[in-house]
XYZ file of C-alpha atoms in Angstrom:
581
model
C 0.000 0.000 0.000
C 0.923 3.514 -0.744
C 0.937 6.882 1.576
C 0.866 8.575 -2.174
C 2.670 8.613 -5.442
C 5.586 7.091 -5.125
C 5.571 5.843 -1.477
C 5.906 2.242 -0.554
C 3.157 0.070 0.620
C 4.621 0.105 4.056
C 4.571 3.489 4.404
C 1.844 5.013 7.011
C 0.050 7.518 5.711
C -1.159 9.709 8.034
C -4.689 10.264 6.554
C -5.419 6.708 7.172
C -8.654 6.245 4.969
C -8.702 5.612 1.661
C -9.278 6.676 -1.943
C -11.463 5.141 -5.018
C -11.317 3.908 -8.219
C -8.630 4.797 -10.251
C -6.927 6.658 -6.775
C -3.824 7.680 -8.002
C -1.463 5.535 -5.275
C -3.713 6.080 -2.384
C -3.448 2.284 -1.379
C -1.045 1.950 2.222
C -0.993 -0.391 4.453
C -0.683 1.797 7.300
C -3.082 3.854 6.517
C -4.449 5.626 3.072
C -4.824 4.066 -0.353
C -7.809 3.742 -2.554
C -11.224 2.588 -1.146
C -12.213 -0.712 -0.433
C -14.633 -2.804 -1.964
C -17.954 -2.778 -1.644
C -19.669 -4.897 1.172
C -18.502 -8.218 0.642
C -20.447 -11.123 -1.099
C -23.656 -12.221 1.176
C -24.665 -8.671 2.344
C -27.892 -9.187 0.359
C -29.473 -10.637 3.731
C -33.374 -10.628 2.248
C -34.973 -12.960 -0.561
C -36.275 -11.607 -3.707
C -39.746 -13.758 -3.452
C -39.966 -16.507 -5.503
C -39.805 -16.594 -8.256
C -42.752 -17.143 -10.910
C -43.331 -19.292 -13.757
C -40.770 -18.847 -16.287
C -39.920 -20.179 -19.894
C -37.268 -22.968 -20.493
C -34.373 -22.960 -19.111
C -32.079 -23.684 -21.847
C -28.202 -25.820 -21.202
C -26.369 -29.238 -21.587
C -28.269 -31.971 -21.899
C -28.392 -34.922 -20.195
C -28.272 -35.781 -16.182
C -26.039 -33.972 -13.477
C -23.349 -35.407 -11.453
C -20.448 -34.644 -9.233
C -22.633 -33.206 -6.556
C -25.697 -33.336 -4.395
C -28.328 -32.427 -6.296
C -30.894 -34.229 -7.780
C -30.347 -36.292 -11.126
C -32.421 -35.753 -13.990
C -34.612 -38.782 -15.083
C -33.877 -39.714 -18.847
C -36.221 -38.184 -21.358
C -37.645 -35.501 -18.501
C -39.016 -32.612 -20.091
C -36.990 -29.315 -19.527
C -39.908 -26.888 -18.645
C -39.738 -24.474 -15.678
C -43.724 -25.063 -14.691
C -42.877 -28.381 -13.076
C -42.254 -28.790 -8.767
C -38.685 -29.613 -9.512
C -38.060 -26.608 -11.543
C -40.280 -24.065 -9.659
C -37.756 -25.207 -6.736
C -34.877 -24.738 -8.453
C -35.745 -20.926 -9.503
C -36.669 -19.923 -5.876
C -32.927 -20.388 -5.110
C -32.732 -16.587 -7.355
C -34.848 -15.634 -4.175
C -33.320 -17.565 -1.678
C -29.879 -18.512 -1.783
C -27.928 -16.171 -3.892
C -30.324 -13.407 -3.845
C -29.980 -13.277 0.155
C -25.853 -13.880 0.265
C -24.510 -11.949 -2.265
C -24.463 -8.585 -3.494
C -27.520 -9.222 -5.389
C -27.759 -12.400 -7.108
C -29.968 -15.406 -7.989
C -30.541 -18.834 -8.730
C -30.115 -20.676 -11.893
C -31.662 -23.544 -14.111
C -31.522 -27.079 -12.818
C -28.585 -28.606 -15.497
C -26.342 -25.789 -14.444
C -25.902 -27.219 -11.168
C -22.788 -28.747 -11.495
C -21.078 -25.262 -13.450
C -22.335 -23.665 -10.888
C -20.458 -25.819 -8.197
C -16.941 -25.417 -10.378
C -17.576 -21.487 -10.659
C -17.067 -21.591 -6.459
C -13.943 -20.873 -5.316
C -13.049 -22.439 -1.811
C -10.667 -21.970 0.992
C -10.324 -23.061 4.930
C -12.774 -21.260 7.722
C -9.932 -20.571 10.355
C -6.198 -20.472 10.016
C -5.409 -19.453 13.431
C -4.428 -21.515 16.220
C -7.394 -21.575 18.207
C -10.676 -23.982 17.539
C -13.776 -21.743 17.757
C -16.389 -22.437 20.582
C -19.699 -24.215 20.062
C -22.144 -22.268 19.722
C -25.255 -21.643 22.594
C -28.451 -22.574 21.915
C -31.849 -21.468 22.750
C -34.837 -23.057 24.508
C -35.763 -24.534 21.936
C -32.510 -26.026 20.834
C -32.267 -23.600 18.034
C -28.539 -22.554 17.054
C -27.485 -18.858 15.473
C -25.535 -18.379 12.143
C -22.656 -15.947 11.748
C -21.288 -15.430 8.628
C -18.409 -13.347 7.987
C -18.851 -10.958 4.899
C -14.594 -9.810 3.239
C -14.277 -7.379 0.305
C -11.143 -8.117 -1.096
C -8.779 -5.240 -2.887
C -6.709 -7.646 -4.749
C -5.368 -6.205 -7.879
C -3.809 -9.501 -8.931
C -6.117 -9.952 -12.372
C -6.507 -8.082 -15.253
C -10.225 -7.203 -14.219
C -9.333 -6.003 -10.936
C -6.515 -3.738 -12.307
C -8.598 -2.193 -14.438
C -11.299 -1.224 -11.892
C -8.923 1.316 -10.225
C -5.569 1.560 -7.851
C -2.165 2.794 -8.795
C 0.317 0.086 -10.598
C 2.590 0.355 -7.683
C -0.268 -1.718 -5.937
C -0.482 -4.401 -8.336
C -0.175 -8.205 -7.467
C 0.431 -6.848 -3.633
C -1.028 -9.121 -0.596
C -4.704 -8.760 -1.118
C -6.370 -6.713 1.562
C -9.615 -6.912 3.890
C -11.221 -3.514 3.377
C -14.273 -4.550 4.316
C -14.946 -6.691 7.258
C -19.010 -7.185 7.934
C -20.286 -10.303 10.261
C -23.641 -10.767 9.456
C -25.640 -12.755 12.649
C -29.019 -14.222 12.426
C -30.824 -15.271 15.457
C -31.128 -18.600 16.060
C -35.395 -18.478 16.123
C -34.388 -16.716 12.752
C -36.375 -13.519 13.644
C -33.951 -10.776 13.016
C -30.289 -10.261 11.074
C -27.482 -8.038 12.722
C -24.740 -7.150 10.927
C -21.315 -4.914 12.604
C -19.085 -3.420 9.995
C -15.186 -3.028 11.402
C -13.541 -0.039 9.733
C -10.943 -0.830 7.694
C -8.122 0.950 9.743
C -8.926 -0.540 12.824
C -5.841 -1.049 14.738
C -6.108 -5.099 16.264
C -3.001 -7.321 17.352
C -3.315 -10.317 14.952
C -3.186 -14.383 16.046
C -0.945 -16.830 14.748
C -2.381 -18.140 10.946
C -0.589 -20.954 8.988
C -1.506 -20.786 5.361
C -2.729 -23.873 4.003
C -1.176 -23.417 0.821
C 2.512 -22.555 1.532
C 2.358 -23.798 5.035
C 3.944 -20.065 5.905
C 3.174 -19.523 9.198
C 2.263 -15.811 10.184
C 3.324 -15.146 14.381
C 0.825 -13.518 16.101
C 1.725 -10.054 16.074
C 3.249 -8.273 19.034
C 1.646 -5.005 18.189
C -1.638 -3.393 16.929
C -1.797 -3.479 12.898
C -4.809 -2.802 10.483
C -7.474 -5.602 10.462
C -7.263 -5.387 6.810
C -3.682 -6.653 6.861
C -5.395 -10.154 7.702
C -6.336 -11.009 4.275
C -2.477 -11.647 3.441
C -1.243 -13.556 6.199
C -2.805 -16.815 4.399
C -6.283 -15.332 3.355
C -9.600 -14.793 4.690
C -9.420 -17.637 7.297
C -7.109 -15.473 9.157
C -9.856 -13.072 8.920
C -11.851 -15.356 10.340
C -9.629 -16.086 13.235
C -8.596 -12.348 13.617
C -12.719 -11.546 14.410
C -12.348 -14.904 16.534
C -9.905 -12.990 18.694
C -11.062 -9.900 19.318
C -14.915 -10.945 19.061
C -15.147 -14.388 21.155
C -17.618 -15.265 18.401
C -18.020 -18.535 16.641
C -18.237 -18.214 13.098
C -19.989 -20.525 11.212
C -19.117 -19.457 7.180
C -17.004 -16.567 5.538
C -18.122 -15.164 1.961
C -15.346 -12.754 -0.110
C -15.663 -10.953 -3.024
C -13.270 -8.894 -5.067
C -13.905 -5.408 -7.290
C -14.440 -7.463 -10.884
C -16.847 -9.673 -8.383
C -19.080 -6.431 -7.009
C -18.876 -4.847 -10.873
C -20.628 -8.378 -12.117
C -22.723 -8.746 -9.876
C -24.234 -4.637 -9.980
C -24.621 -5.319 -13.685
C -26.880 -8.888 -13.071
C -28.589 -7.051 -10.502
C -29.639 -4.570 -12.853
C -29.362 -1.470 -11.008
C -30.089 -0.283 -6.591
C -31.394 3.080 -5.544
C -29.053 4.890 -3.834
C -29.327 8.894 -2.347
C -27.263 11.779 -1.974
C -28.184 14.987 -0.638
C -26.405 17.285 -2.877
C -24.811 16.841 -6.342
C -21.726 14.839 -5.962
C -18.265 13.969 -7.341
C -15.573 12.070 -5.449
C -12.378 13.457 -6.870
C -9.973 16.221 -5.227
C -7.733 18.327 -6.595
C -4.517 15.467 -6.134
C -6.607 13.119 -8.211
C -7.723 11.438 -5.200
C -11.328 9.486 -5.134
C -13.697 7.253 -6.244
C -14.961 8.949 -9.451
C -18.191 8.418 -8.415
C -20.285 11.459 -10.185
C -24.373 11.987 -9.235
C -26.765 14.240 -9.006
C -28.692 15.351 -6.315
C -31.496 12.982 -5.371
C -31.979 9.275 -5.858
C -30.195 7.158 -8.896
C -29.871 3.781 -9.665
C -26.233 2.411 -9.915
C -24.768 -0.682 -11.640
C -22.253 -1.758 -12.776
C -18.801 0.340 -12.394
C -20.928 3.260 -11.049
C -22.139 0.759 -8.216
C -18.625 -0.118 -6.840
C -17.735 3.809 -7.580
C -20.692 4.158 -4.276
C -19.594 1.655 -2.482
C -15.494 2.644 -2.266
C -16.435 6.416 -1.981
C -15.242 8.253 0.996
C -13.753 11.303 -0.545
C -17.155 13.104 -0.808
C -19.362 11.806 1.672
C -19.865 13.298 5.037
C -16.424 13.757 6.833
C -14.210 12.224 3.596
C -13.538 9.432 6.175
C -13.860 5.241 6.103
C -16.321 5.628 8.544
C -18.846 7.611 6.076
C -17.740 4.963 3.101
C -18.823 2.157 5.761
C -22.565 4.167 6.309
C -22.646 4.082 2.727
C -21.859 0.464 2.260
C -24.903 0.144 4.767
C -27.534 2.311 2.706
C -26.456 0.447 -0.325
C -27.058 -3.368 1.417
C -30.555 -2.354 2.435
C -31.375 -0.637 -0.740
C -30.459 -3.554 -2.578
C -32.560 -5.829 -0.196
C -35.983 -3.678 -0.947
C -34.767 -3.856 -4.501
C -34.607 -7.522 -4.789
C -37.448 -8.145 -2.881
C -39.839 -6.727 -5.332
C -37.935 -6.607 -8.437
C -40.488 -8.884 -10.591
C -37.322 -9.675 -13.034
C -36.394 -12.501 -11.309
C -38.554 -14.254 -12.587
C -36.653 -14.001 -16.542
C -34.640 -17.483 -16.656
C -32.111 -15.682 -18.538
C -31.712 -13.277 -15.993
C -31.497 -15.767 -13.728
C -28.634 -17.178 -15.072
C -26.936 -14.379 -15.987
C -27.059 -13.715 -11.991
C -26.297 -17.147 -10.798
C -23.264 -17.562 -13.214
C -22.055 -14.050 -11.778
C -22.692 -15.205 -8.176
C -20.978 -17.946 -7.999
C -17.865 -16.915 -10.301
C -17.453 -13.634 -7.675
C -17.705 -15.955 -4.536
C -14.332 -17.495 -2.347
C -16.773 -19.283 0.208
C -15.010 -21.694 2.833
C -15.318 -25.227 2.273
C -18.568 -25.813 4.598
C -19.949 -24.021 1.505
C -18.885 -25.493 -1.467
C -21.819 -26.077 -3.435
C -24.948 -24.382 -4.622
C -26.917 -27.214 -2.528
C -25.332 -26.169 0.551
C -26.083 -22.082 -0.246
C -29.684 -23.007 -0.669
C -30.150 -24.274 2.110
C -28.209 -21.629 3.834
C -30.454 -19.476 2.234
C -33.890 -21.206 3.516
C -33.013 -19.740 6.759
C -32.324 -16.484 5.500
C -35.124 -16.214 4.106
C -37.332 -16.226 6.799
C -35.953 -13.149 8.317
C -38.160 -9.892 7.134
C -36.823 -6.824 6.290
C -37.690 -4.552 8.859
C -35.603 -6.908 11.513
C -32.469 -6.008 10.483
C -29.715 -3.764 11.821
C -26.691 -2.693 10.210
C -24.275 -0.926 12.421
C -20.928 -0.176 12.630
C -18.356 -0.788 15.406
C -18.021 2.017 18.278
C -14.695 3.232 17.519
C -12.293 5.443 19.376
C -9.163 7.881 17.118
C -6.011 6.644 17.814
C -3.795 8.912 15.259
C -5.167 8.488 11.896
C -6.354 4.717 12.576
C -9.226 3.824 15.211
C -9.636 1.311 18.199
C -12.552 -0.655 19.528
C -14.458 2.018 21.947
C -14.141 0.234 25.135
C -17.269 -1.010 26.769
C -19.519 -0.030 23.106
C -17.923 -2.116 21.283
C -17.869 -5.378 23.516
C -21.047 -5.164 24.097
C -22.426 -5.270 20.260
C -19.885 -8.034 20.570
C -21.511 -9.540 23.543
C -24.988 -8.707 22.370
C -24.615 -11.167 19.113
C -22.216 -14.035 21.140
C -25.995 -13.807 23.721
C -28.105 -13.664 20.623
C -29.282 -10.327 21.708
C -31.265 -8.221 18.467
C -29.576 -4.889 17.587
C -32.977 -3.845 16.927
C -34.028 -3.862 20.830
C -37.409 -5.357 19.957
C -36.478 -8.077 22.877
C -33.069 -6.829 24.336
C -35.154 -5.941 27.867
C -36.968 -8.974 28.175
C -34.329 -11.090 26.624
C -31.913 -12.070 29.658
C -28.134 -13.023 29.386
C -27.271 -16.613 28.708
C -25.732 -18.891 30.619
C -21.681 -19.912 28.669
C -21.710 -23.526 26.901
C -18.387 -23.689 28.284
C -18.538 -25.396 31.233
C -16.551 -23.642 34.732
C -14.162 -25.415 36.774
C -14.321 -26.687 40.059
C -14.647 -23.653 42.437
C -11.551 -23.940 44.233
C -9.402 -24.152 40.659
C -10.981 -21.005 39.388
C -8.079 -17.936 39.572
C -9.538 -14.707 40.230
C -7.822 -11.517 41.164
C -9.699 -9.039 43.016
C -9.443 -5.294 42.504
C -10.666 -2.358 44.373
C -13.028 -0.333 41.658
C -15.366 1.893 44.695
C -13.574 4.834 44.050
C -15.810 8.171 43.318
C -14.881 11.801 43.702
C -17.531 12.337 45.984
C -16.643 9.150 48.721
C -13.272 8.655 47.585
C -11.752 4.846 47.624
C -13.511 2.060 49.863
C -10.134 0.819 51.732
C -9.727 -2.689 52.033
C -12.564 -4.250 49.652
C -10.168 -6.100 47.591
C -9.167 -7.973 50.141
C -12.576 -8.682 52.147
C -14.216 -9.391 48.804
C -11.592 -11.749 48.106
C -12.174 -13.198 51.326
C -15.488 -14.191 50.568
C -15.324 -15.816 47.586
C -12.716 -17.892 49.591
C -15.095 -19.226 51.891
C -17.266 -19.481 49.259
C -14.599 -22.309 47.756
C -12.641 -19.931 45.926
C -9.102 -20.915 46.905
C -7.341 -18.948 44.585
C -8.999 -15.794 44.981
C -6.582 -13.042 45.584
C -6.514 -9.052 46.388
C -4.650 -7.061 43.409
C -3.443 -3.919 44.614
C -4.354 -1.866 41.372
C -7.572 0.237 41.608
C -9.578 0.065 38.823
C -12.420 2.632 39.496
C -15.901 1.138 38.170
C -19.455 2.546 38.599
C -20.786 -1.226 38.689
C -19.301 -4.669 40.438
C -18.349 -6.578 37.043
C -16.340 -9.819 36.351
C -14.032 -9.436 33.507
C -12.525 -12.375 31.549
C -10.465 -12.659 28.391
C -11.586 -15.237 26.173
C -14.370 -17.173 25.663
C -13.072 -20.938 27.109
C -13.130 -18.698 31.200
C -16.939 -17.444 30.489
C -18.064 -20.028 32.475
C -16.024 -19.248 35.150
C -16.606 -16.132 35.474
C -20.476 -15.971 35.209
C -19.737 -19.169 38.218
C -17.800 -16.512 40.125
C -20.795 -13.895 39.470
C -23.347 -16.620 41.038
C -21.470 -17.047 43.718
C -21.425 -13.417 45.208
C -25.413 -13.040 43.542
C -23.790 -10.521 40.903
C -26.661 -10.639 37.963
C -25.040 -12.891 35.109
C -24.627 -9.591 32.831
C -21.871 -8.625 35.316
C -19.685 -10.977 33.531
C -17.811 -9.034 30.406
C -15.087 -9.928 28.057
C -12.146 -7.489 28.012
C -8.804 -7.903 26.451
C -7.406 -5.733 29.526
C -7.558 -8.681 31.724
C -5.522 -12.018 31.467
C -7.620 -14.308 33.501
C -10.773 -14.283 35.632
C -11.012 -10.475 37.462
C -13.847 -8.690 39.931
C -13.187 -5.341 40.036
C -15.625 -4.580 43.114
C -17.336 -1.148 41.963
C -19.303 1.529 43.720
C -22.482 0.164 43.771
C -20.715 -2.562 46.513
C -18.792 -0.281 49.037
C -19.492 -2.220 51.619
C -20.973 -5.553 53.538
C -20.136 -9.336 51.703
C -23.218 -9.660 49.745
C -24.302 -7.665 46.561
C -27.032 -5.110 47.789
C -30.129 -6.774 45.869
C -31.233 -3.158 44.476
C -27.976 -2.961 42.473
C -28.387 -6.634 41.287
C -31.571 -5.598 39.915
C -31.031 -2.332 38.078
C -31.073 -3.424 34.328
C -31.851 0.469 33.510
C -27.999 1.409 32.994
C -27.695 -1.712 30.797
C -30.641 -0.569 28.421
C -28.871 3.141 28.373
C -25.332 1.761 27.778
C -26.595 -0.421 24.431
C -28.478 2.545 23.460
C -25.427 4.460 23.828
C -23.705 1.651 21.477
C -26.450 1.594 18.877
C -26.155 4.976 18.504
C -22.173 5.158 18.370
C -22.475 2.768 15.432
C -25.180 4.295 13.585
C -27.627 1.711 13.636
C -29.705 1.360 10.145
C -32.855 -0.589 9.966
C -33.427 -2.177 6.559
C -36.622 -0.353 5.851
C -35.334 2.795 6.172
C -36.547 4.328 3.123
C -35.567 7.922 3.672
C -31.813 7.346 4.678
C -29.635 9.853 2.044
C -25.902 10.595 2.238
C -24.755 13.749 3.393
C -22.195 15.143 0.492
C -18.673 16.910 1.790
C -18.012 20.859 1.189
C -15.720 21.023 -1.997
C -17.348 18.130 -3.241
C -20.032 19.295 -5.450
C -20.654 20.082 -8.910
């Protein structure tokens, strides 16, 4: 990546965001560079309907093999009217329609092309297995699928679609990062963008190709570095790390991939508040030129929107990322009643697109397995899902994590908690699949968090709290002599395999299980006794039951991340002074 003309790829730029198509060498690893892709492949999360009666579907005779789909019996007639076939064209509203930027399913003998057009690789190259996930009363399990727009300027397509040559044939990189969660009663989809320049330390990855293996990093880099330490399954395991979620399926698509895909689609609505042109006076932008008002965009224009940040708002990732967002649920309502679908050779011309755009890991390596990925998709209406982007804080010209927002979106989709809030106050925290340890073989430091400026520090609570838990079985607990000033008694833990001890360690002391939080500021199992608990060795019962401050917090979070519901009709982007026409 490139600072600017002429400067290396490991250069930082101190920008940090990126340009567009064409960007004369804005591409740097450590910061600016032209603009991502759009949202990766899958970020269509709503069905088109299916799909009506159609005319034949035309392609090579005779029956299908080499995969899991049905055979065709000798001397069947090829019309679309039949079960089989009416079937077979719902996948345009189901499968490909719902996962990818716009797509659709295809006639019956291309089944097998289909499956060759997929490109595969591993779901996690780190080091660490991914938990199981939880499941719900009634033994229901989520789905999180992890949505990568690649920058890769290693074909001929790709380097025509924009980046200075310096960049060519580079390590591809993640510029955009969605996870899109569905719940597991399939009621609602939530999907958290991370912004490209988000500074993360990276796990170990192996790449299953070369067998290179990529040491976890002792320092912060950009998340989109991931992509090229042995490709998106060290995405994958990079989300692993930070998140604590289990991911279930990644989906990646590359700038040739989105520019197919727009043109299948046929064209999504898209708003901007003033005429607009992303280009400064160094050359630097997408290109993108509208009018004032609402267009349709396919095509070249489409991935022109969806790389822009010269141009919209504050000329920063974050605005491209909002405008990833209005794009995805655009596209959705598009889809949804777009009555084209229904034209077999429009069908095709969307399936063949789909599935030559897609790297999917091998859980998903044929069409079979996408439809019926896409049966549960399906069921999820439009007006249940969120789009939101990760609470972030500045840190120079990159961003961190926003501590406390950000873990708990993170926490809210590991507890299959809706974005939306439509059951996040009658919904209570789950109990961790991971099963605790005996009492007595649980470490847990205690710290002293009762400081306020009005009382000042509770002396001693460390140590009496820790005292408790000991004759409570803790053996191990010890008094830390840091103070760590919290409003609220919480239980902090690290990863996701001490959950369960530290939601055991909240029981224990009748701390409400939400107490228990994930930080990456703690190495193993820590109570930081707050001010809510300055005194006595049981949790006053008013503070165990005050769930307001929770509510206010992910409101707070929701509203950090600019939270977009997918039937919001009337969302437009704000254009940037200098940028009009």
């Amino acid at each position: 990546m490139t600072g600017g003309p002429g400067v290396g790829r490991d250069s930082v730029r101190g920008e940090g965001m990126r340009g567009g198509v064409r960007d004369a060498g804005e591409r740097g690893r450590g910061g600016g560079g032209p603009e991502g892709t759009g949202p990766a492949a899958g970020t269509a999360p709503e069905p088109a309907g299916p799909a009506g009666p159609a005319g034949p579907v035309s392609g090579p005779a005779g029956p299908v093999s080499g995969g899991t789909g049905p055979r065709r019996r000798a001397g069947a007639r090829r019309r679309c009217g039949t079960r089989g076939k009416r079937r077979i064209l719902r996948w345009v509203a189901s499968v490909l329609s719902l996962l990818i930027l716009g797509t659709a399913g295809a006639g019956y003998l291309y089944y097998r092309q289909l499956n060759s057009n997929l490109k595969k690789e591993e779901l996690n190259l780190g080091d660490k297995p991914m938990a199981g996930h939880q499941v719900n009363a009634a033994g229901q399990t989520p789905l999180n699928i992890l949505l990568i727009g690649s920058d890769a300027r290693n074909s001929d397509a790709n380097k025509r679609l924009g980046g200075a040559r310096e960049t060519f044939d580079s390590p591809p990189l993640a510029d955009v990062q969605m996870l899109l969660h569905v719940s597991a009663d399939r009621s609602n989809i939530s999907v958290i963008s991370m912004p490209r320049d988000t500074l993360l330390k990276m796990p170990k990855c192996t790449d299953p190709e070369t067998d290179e293996v990529y040491p976890a990093t002792t320092g912060p880099r950009m998340t989109n570095e991931s992509l090229g330490r042995g490709g998106p399954g060290c995405t994958v395991a990079t989300w692993y790390e930070l998140t604590g979620i289990t991911i279930d399926h990644f989906m990646m698509i590359d700038f040739s991939g989105v520019v197919s895909m727009a043109d299948a689609i046929g064209g999504v609505p898209v708003c901007v508040t003033d005429n607009v042109h992303s280009r400064n006076s160094k050359g630097q932008g997408s290109g993108l030129k509208l009018e004032r008002g609402t267009t349709y965009v396919k095509g070249e224009q489409a991935l022109q929107w969806l790389r822009t940040r010269y141009g919209f708002e504050d000329g920063t990732d974050l605005a491209r990322t909002h405008a990833q967002h209005m794009y995805m649920n655009s596209m959705v309502r598009e889809l949804k009643k777009n009555t084209k679908l229904s034209d077999p050779n429009k069908l095709r011309k969307l399936a063949e697109s789909a599935t030559r755009a897609l790297t999917v890991d091998e859980r998903l390596d044929t069409v079979k397995k996408l439809y019926d990925l896409g049966e549960e998709l399906k069921k999820v209406p439009t007006s249940r899902i969120t789009m939101v982007t990760m609470p972030w804080v500045p840190q120079g010209g990159r961003v961190l994590p926003k501590p406390g927002e950000a873990e708990l979106l993170f926490k809210m989709i590991r507890e299959d908690t809706p974005l939306d809030g439509r059951a996040s106050k009658k919904q209570k925290p789950q109990a961790s699949g991971d099963p605790a340890a005996p009492d007595a073989e649980i470490g847990v430091m205690v710290r002293n968090g009762t400081s306020t400026d009005a009382l000042g520090v509770a002396a001693g609570r460390a140590a009496e709290v820790a005292g408790v838990l000991a004759e409570e079985g803790f053996a191990q607990a010890k008094a830390d002599p840091r103070l760590t000033p919290r409003e609220r008694t919480t239980v902090y833990f690290p990863s996701v395999d001490l959950e369960g001890d530290a939601q055991t360690v909240a029981k224990s002391l009748g701390l409400p299980l939400s107490s228990a939080k994930r930080s990456t500021d703690v190495s193993g199992v820590t109570l930081v006794v707050g001010a809510d608990w300055r005194t006595g060795s049981t949790y006053p019962e008013s503070a165990a039951e005050d769930d307001d401050k929770d509510g206010k917090d992910r409101d707070e979070a929701l509203k950090s991340g600019r939270a977009l519901n997918g039937e919001d009709t009337e969302a437009c982007m704000t254009v940037q002074p200098g940028f009009t026409w």
